[in-house]
Amino acid sequence: MNRINQPKKIFILRNNDLGDVLVATPLVRGLKKAFPNSYISLGVGDWAKSLLFNNHDIDEIIPCSAPWHNKQNCRFPANSIRTFLEGMLYVLFSKESKYIAQQRFTHGIDILGSRQGSWLLRRSKIANRFGVNGYAGGEKWCHKYVYFKEDRNVAEAGLGFIELMGAKVEIEPRPIIQLTDGERKSAENLWGQKHPKERRIVIAPGGGFPEKCWGNLNYSKLTKFLLKDSSNQLRIIGSKEDADRIQFTKTDQFMNLCGELSLRESAALVAVADCVVTNTSLCMHLAGAFNIPSLTLLGDCYNSSELHKKQWGYPEGLVIGKELGTNQDSIATPEEAYKILTKLLRDKSNLYL
């Protein structure tokens, strides 16, 4: 890249869901490494800002609660007329959009690659716009773009923007959450003193859509199996709405913390755990951030667990579900999940296949 085109101010748009925001953090680190003198801003929804606190790669977190491609405030299907109109109104008239335009960014990246995101970059008069070709239609308004590939890891694909900007750096495609010592200490207190044979297991039964989730009854049965072994310490995390998904009496061994923890407190609890059991949701990425072994249990709407791991998974994690190409046409049973989890807890090296 010519010196005159070195990025002075970079705006990265990731107004999507919590896991999506986390998988954008390797890109931010890569850009900061490639262009240390650049001012880097990340635009995210209000619901995700706390995940980025204390992240020294980011110069500014910009509120960008844009109403498209997220579960938080996108009220209609992504390609509906109403989403089109709400997106256009947001781009043209929202205070957040006007603030972004005032910052005079030299480079803008819409990681998702949506039409609305490209409009926002263009409305903000960002001269160098980067997007995604082949996903949500935003490439028409971008100067350069990465190509969407269904079997490519999402975080790894995001790192492709660095090369488009004329640089090459080595960055692990893994989420980055920078916890404080105090946050880790508080998480240790929630677990209690750890005994030599104790195994700390975080279970996250919540998810955005029922058809994507493994199911409350399945999680309850798996929990019952795990509680038979006194060395298993279980902590259930999620939103307040998830509190009734797994119902057992609170003991030192079992604590349902749904609705009681902030996002960062949940992240810290995962950071000092031994294993995570989750739907395809935020908790899978929290585990990935801290190299914690995880078992992701897919719901009925997913036809390929192998493809899902390629897109969203981590080396130390397993993704279990249907695999229609091999006649595995049903999701895992609680018994199957228990056997897999027991094996992983007994020998974590099995996760690094």
Short mmCIF file of C-alpha atoms in Angstrom, two decimals:
data_model
loop_
_atom_site.label_atom_id
_atom_site.label_comp_id
_atom_site.label_asym_id
_atom_site.label_seq_id
_atom_site.Cartn_x
_atom_site.Cartn_y
_atom_site.Cartn_z
CA MET A 1 0.00 0.00 0.00
CA ASN A 2 1.34 3.46 -0.89
CA ARG A 3 2.20 5.69 2.02
CA ILE A 4 -0.50 8.18 0.96
CA ASN A 5 -3.12 5.42 1.35
CA GLN A 6 -2.01 4.26 4.77
CA PRO A 7 -5.20 4.03 6.87
CA LYS A 8 -5.38 6.94 9.29
CA LYS A 9 -8.80 6.16 10.76
CA ILE A 10 -10.46 2.76 10.37
CA PHE A 11 -14.11 2.08 11.12
CA ILE A 12 -15.19 -1.55 11.52
CA LEU A 13 -18.91 -2.29 11.49
CA ARG A 14 -20.14 -5.29 13.49
CA ASN A 15 -23.67 -4.40 14.61
CA ASN A 16 -24.58 -8.08 14.89
CA ASP A 17 -24.99 -10.57 17.72
CA LEU A 18 -22.65 -11.26 20.61
CA GLY A 19 -20.71 -14.15 19.08
CA ASP A 20 -20.33 -12.22 15.82
CA VAL A 21 -18.74 -9.33 17.70
CA LEU A 22 -16.28 -11.63 19.44
CA VAL A 23 -15.09 -13.21 16.20
CA ALA A 24 -14.31 -9.70 14.90
CA THR A 25 -11.67 -9.12 17.58
CA PRO A 26 -8.85 -11.01 15.77
CA LEU A 27 -9.31 -8.63 12.83
CA VAL A 28 -8.98 -5.64 15.15
CA ARG A 29 -5.77 -7.05 16.62
CA GLY A 30 -4.43 -7.76 13.15
CA LEU A 31 -5.14 -4.23 11.96
CA LYS A 32 -3.51 -2.73 15.02
CA LYS A 33 -0.45 -4.90 14.43
CA ALA A 34 -0.30 -4.06 10.71
CA PHE A 35 -1.03 -0.36 11.15
CA PRO A 36 0.00 0.60 14.72
CA ASN A 37 -0.44 4.31 14.07
CA SER A 38 -4.01 3.96 12.82
CA TYR A 39 -7.00 4.99 14.93
CA ILE A 40 -9.34 2.00 15.03
CA SER A 41 -13.02 2.26 15.93
CA LEU A 42 -15.44 -0.65 16.21
CA GLY A 43 -19.16 0.00 15.76
CA VAL A 44 -21.30 -2.47 17.73
CA GLY A 45 -24.76 -2.66 19.25
CA ASP A 46 -25.25 -1.50 22.83
CA TRP A 47 -25.86 -5.13 23.79
CA ALA A 48 -22.25 -6.09 22.93
CA LYS A 49 -20.14 -3.17 24.12
CA SER A 50 -19.11 -4.69 27.44
CA LEU A 51 -17.40 -7.62 25.71
CA LEU A 52 -14.91 -5.12 24.27
CA PHE A 53 -14.08 -3.25 27.48
CA ASN A 54 -10.38 -3.27 28.37
CA ASN A 55 -9.47 -4.29 24.79
CA HIS A 56 -6.32 -2.29 24.09
CA ASP A 57 -6.48 -2.94 20.35
CA ILE A 58 -9.56 -0.70 20.06
CA ASP A 59 -9.23 3.08 20.23
CA GLU A 60 -12.98 3.73 20.32
CA ILE A 61 -16.14 1.68 20.74
CA ILE A 62 -18.92 3.41 18.79
CA PRO A 63 -22.57 2.64 19.62
CA CYS A 64 -24.12 1.28 16.43
CA SER A 65 -27.39 -0.44 17.24
CA ALA A 66 -28.33 -0.68 13.59
CA PRO A 67 -31.57 -2.61 12.86
CA TRP A 68 -30.29 -5.31 10.53
CA HIS A 69 -28.77 -8.78 10.84
CA ASN A 70 -29.08 -9.19 14.60
CA LYS A 71 -31.57 -10.67 17.07
CA GLN A 72 -31.59 -7.61 19.30
CA ASN A 73 -33.48 -4.99 17.32
CA CYS A 74 -34.01 -6.41 13.83
CA ARG A 75 -37.75 -6.99 14.04
CA PHE A 76 -38.32 -8.35 10.54
CA PRO A 77 -36.59 -10.83 8.16
CA ALA A 78 -33.23 -9.65 6.84
CA ASN A 79 -34.42 -9.18 3.25
CA SER A 80 -37.90 -7.85 3.97
CA ILE A 81 -39.18 -4.47 2.80
CA ARG A 82 -39.57 -3.32 6.40
CA THR A 83 -35.96 -4.13 7.23
CA PHE A 84 -34.94 -2.31 4.05
CA LEU A 85 -36.87 0.80 5.10
CA GLU A 86 -35.74 0.72 8.74
CA GLY A 87 -32.15 0.29 7.61
CA MET A 88 -32.40 3.20 5.20
CA LEU A 89 -33.94 5.44 7.86
CA TYR A 90 -31.18 4.49 10.30
CA VAL A 91 -28.45 5.24 7.76
CA LEU A 92 -29.93 8.60 6.75
CA PHE A 93 -31.25 10.03 10.00
CA SER A 94 -30.00 8.26 13.16
CA LYS A 95 -27.75 10.07 15.62
CA GLU A 96 -25.37 7.13 15.52
CA SER A 97 -25.04 7.34 11.74
CA LYS A 98 -24.46 11.09 11.88
CA TYR A 99 -21.76 10.63 14.52
CA ILE A 100 -19.93 8.07 12.36
CA ALA A 101 -20.05 10.46 9.40
CA GLN A 102 -18.57 13.25 11.51
CA GLN A 103 -15.48 11.19 12.33
CA ARG A 104 -14.15 11.31 8.76
CA PHE A 105 -12.85 7.78 8.62
CA THR A 106 -10.46 7.02 5.78
CA HIS A 107 -11.25 3.29 5.67
CA GLY A 108 -14.38 1.33 6.51
CA ILE A 109 -15.00 -2.39 6.84
CA ASP A 110 -18.41 -4.05 6.93
CA ILE A 111 -17.45 -7.52 8.13
CA LEU A 112 -20.89 -9.01 7.46
CA GLY A 113 -21.15 -7.62 3.95
CA SER A 114 -24.71 -6.31 4.01
CA ARG A 115 -26.36 -3.76 1.75
CA GLN A 116 -27.26 -1.59 4.71
CA GLY A 117 -23.72 -1.72 6.08
CA SER A 118 -22.31 -0.59 2.75
CA TRP A 119 -24.85 2.23 2.64
CA LEU A 120 -23.70 3.34 6.09
CA LEU A 121 -20.06 3.41 4.98
CA ARG A 122 -20.98 5.33 1.83
CA ARG A 123 -23.24 7.77 3.65
CA SER A 124 -20.31 8.43 6.02
CA LYS A 125 -18.20 9.41 2.98
CA ILE A 126 -15.57 6.80 3.75
CA ALA A 127 -13.30 6.80 0.71
CA ASN A 128 -12.03 3.22 1.02
CA ARG A 129 -14.86 0.74 1.64
CA PHE A 130 -14.41 -3.01 2.18
CA GLY A 131 -17.12 -5.67 2.29
CA VAL A 132 -18.07 -9.23 1.41
CA ASN A 133 -19.00 -10.62 -1.99
CA GLY A 134 -21.62 -13.35 -2.09
CA TYR A 135 -23.38 -13.06 1.25
CA ALA A 136 -25.79 -10.16 1.81
CA GLY A 137 -25.42 -7.97 -1.27
CA GLY A 138 -23.15 -5.24 0.03
CA GLU A 139 -20.27 -5.68 -2.43
CA LYS A 140 -21.90 -3.33 -4.99
CA TRP A 141 -21.01 -0.31 -2.88
CA CYS A 142 -17.51 -1.42 -1.85
CA HIS A 143 -14.16 -0.88 -3.52
CA LYS A 144 -12.72 -4.22 -2.43
CA TYR A 145 -14.15 -7.30 -0.79
CA VAL A 146 -13.41 -10.76 0.50
CA TYR A 147 -15.36 -13.63 -1.01
CA PHE A 148 -17.84 -15.52 1.13
CA LYS A 149 -17.13 -19.25 1.36
CA GLU A 150 -19.53 -21.44 3.28
CA ASP A 151 -16.82 -23.77 4.59
CA ARG A 152 -14.42 -21.03 5.73
CA ASN A 153 -13.96 -20.08 9.37
CA VAL A 154 -15.68 -16.74 10.00
CA ALA A 155 -12.88 -15.24 12.09
CA GLU A 156 -10.30 -16.39 9.56
CA ALA A 157 -12.31 -14.86 6.74
CA GLY A 158 -12.37 -11.57 8.63
CA LEU A 159 -8.59 -11.51 8.69
CA GLY A 160 -8.73 -11.39 4.90
CA PHE A 161 -9.51 -7.68 5.09
CA ILE A 162 -5.96 -7.01 6.29
CA GLU A 163 -4.50 -8.36 3.07
CA LEU A 164 -6.99 -6.31 1.04
CA MET A 165 -5.52 -3.26 2.77
CA GLY A 166 -2.03 -4.19 1.64
CA ALA A 167 -0.55 -5.84 4.73
CA LYS A 168 0.24 -9.34 5.98
CA VAL A 169 0.35 -10.34 9.64
CA GLU A 170 0.06 -13.59 11.56
CA ILE A 171 -2.94 -13.55 13.90
CA GLU A 172 -4.68 -16.54 15.45
CA PRO A 173 -8.38 -16.50 14.45
CA ARG A 174 -9.56 -16.69 18.04
CA PRO A 175 -11.76 -14.23 20.01
CA ILE A 176 -10.04 -11.82 22.37
CA ILE A 177 -11.55 -10.88 25.73
CA GLN A 178 -9.21 -9.05 28.08
CA LEU A 179 -10.34 -9.76 31.63
CA THR A 180 -9.03 -8.01 34.71
CA ASP A 181 -7.49 -9.83 37.66
CA GLY A 182 -10.52 -8.81 39.69
CA GLU A 183 -12.92 -10.39 37.21
CA ARG A 184 -11.02 -13.68 37.31
CA LYS A 185 -10.89 -13.62 41.10
CA SER A 186 -14.64 -13.10 41.32
CA ALA A 187 -15.16 -16.04 38.96
CA GLU A 188 -12.97 -18.25 41.16
CA ASN A 189 -15.15 -17.31 44.11
CA LEU A 190 -18.26 -18.43 42.23
CA TRP A 191 -16.68 -21.83 41.69
CA GLY A 192 -15.25 -22.13 45.18
CA GLN A 193 -12.01 -23.81 46.16
CA LYS A 194 -11.01 -26.37 43.57
CA HIS A 195 -10.13 -29.91 44.67
CA PRO A 196 -7.61 -32.03 42.69
CA LYS A 197 -10.20 -34.29 41.04
CA GLU A 198 -12.88 -31.65 40.59
CA ARG A 199 -14.11 -30.78 37.10
CA ARG A 200 -15.69 -27.42 36.48
CA ILE A 201 -18.38 -27.60 33.81
CA VAL A 202 -20.24 -24.58 32.45
CA ILE A 203 -23.57 -25.34 30.75
CA ALA A 204 -25.26 -22.72 28.56
CA PRO A 205 -28.70 -24.01 27.46
CA GLY A 206 -29.97 -20.77 25.91
CA GLY A 207 -30.00 -19.67 22.28
CA GLY A 208 -31.56 -17.27 19.85
CA PHE A 209 -34.00 -19.63 18.13
CA PRO A 210 -35.55 -22.87 19.47
CA GLU A 211 -34.83 -24.83 16.29
CA LYS A 212 -31.11 -24.05 16.67
CA CYS A 213 -30.99 -25.32 20.25
CA TRP A 214 -30.43 -28.83 21.54
CA GLY A 215 -33.49 -28.57 23.79
CA ASN A 216 -34.33 -28.02 27.46
CA LEU A 217 -35.28 -31.64 28.14
CA ASN A 218 -32.01 -32.86 26.66
CA TYR A 219 -29.99 -30.46 28.79
CA SER A 220 -31.91 -31.48 31.92
CA LYS A 221 -31.22 -35.16 31.29
CA LEU A 222 -27.54 -34.49 30.63
CA THR A 223 -27.33 -32.45 33.82
CA LYS A 224 -28.89 -35.30 35.78
CA PHE A 225 -26.23 -37.69 34.45
CA LEU A 226 -23.43 -35.29 35.33
CA LEU A 227 -24.68 -34.70 38.87
CA LYS A 228 -24.31 -38.39 39.67
CA ASP A 229 -20.55 -37.84 39.77
CA SER A 230 -19.69 -35.64 42.75
CA SER A 231 -16.45 -34.50 41.10
CA ASN A 232 -18.48 -32.60 38.49
CA GLN A 233 -19.15 -29.01 39.52
CA LEU A 234 -21.87 -27.44 37.37
CA ARG A 235 -22.64 -23.78 36.75
CA ILE A 236 -25.53 -22.83 34.43
CA ILE A 237 -25.24 -19.47 32.69
CA GLY A 238 -27.44 -17.44 30.39
CA SER A 239 -30.05 -14.71 30.46
CA LYS A 240 -32.93 -14.42 32.90
CA GLU A 241 -35.14 -16.09 30.30
CA ASP A 242 -32.91 -19.18 30.44
CA ALA A 243 -33.30 -19.72 34.19
CA ASP A 244 -36.06 -22.34 33.88
CA ARG A 245 -34.43 -24.42 31.16
CA ILE A 246 -32.60 -26.63 33.70
CA GLN A 247 -34.33 -27.02 37.06
CA PHE A 248 -32.49 -28.65 39.94
CA THR A 249 -32.13 -27.70 43.59
CA LYS A 250 -29.23 -25.37 44.25
CA THR A 251 -26.28 -27.02 45.99
CA ASP A 252 -22.53 -26.49 46.17
CA GLN A 253 -22.31 -28.84 43.18
CA PHE A 254 -25.06 -27.23 41.09
CA MET A 255 -25.75 -23.50 40.71
CA ASN A 256 -28.11 -21.93 38.20
CA LEU A 257 -26.70 -18.43 37.61
CA CYS A 258 -28.90 -17.48 34.64
CA GLY A 259 -29.84 -13.83 34.83
CA GLU A 260 -27.42 -13.19 37.70
CA LEU A 261 -24.22 -12.56 35.77
CA SER A 262 -23.14 -9.86 33.35
CA LEU A 263 -21.58 -10.81 30.03
CA ARG A 264 -18.11 -10.22 31.40
CA GLU A 265 -18.84 -12.20 34.57
CA SER A 266 -20.03 -15.08 32.41
CA ALA A 267 -16.86 -14.82 30.33
CA ALA A 268 -14.71 -14.94 33.46
CA LEU A 269 -16.58 -17.99 34.76
CA VAL A 270 -15.81 -19.76 31.48
CA ALA A 271 -12.18 -18.63 31.56
CA VAL A 272 -11.51 -20.61 34.76
CA ALA A 273 -13.65 -23.64 33.84
CA ASP A 274 -12.51 -27.04 32.61
CA CYS A 275 -15.18 -27.53 29.95
CA VAL A 276 -18.20 -25.86 28.38
CA VAL A 277 -21.40 -27.46 27.09
CA THR A 278 -23.47 -25.17 24.92
CA ASN A 279 -25.75 -24.57 21.98
CA THR A 280 -24.26 -22.75 19.02
CA SER A 281 -24.27 -19.46 20.89
CA LEU A 282 -22.09 -16.92 22.66
CA CYS A 283 -20.72 -19.46 25.13
CA MET A 284 -19.05 -21.45 22.34
CA HIS A 285 -17.03 -18.32 21.50
CA LEU A 286 -16.30 -17.53 25.14
CA ALA A 287 -14.76 -20.99 25.42
CA GLY A 288 -12.81 -20.37 22.22
CA ALA A 289 -11.45 -17.10 23.59
CA PHE A 290 -9.81 -18.89 26.51
CA ASN A 291 -8.86 -22.20 24.84
CA ILE A 292 -11.40 -24.03 27.01
CA PRO A 293 -12.58 -27.41 25.65
CA SER A 294 -16.20 -27.23 24.57
CA LEU A 295 -19.00 -29.47 23.40
CA THR A 296 -21.44 -27.67 21.11
CA LEU A 297 -24.74 -29.52 20.68
CA LEU A 298 -26.61 -28.54 17.54
CA GLY A 299 -30.36 -28.34 17.15
CA ASP A 300 -32.52 -29.97 14.51
CA CYS A 301 -32.19 -27.21 11.89
CA TYR A 302 -28.51 -27.91 11.25
CA ASN A 303 -27.73 -30.59 8.67
CA SER A 304 -23.94 -30.73 9.04
CA SER A 305 -22.01 -30.55 12.28
CA GLU A 306 -18.79 -30.77 10.29
CA LEU A 307 -19.64 -27.66 8.27
CA HIS A 308 -20.68 -25.81 11.40
CA LYS A 309 -17.34 -26.49 13.04
CA LYS A 310 -15.50 -25.26 9.96
CA GLN A 311 -17.47 -22.02 10.07
CA TRP A 312 -17.58 -21.30 13.79
CA GLY A 313 -15.59 -23.88 15.74
CA TYR A 314 -12.23 -24.03 17.52
CA PRO A 315 -9.51 -26.70 17.56
CA GLU A 316 -10.18 -27.75 21.16
CA GLY A 317 -13.95 -27.90 20.69
CA LEU A 318 -16.30 -30.56 19.38
CA VAL A 319 -19.52 -29.89 17.47
CA ILE A 320 -22.11 -32.67 17.59
CA GLY A 321 -25.29 -32.92 15.54
CA LYS A 322 -26.70 -34.22 12.31
CA GLU A 323 -24.45 -35.12 9.38
CA LEU A 324 -26.76 -36.03 6.56
CA GLY A 325 -23.92 -36.93 4.24
CA THR A 326 -23.10 -39.90 6.50
CA ASN A 327 -26.71 -40.85 7.34
CA GLN A 328 -26.47 -39.27 10.80
CA ASP A 329 -29.96 -37.83 10.52
CA SER A 330 -30.76 -37.03 14.16
CA ILE A 331 -29.33 -34.82 16.85
CA ALA A 332 -27.37 -36.28 19.76
CA THR A 333 -29.23 -37.95 22.61
CA PRO A 334 -28.39 -37.01 26.22
CA GLU A 335 -26.79 -40.44 26.63
CA GLU A 336 -24.55 -39.87 23.61
CA ALA A 337 -23.64 -36.38 24.77
CA TYR A 338 -22.78 -37.68 28.24
CA LYS A 339 -20.45 -40.37 26.86
CA ILE A 340 -18.68 -37.84 24.64
CA LEU A 341 -18.34 -35.31 27.43
CA THR A 342 -17.08 -37.90 29.90
CA LYS A 343 -14.39 -38.93 27.46
CA LEU A 344 -13.34 -35.35 26.83
CA LEU A 345 -13.11 -34.58 30.51
CA ARG A 346 -11.05 -37.70 31.09
CA ASP A 347 -8.58 -36.91 28.36
CA LYS A 348 -8.68 -33.35 27.03
CA SER A 349 -6.10 -34.20 24.40
CA ASN A 350 -8.92 -35.90 22.48
CA LEU A 351 -10.13 -32.42 21.54
CA TYR A 352 -7.00 -31.66 19.52
CA LEU A 353 -7.59 -34.10 16.69
#
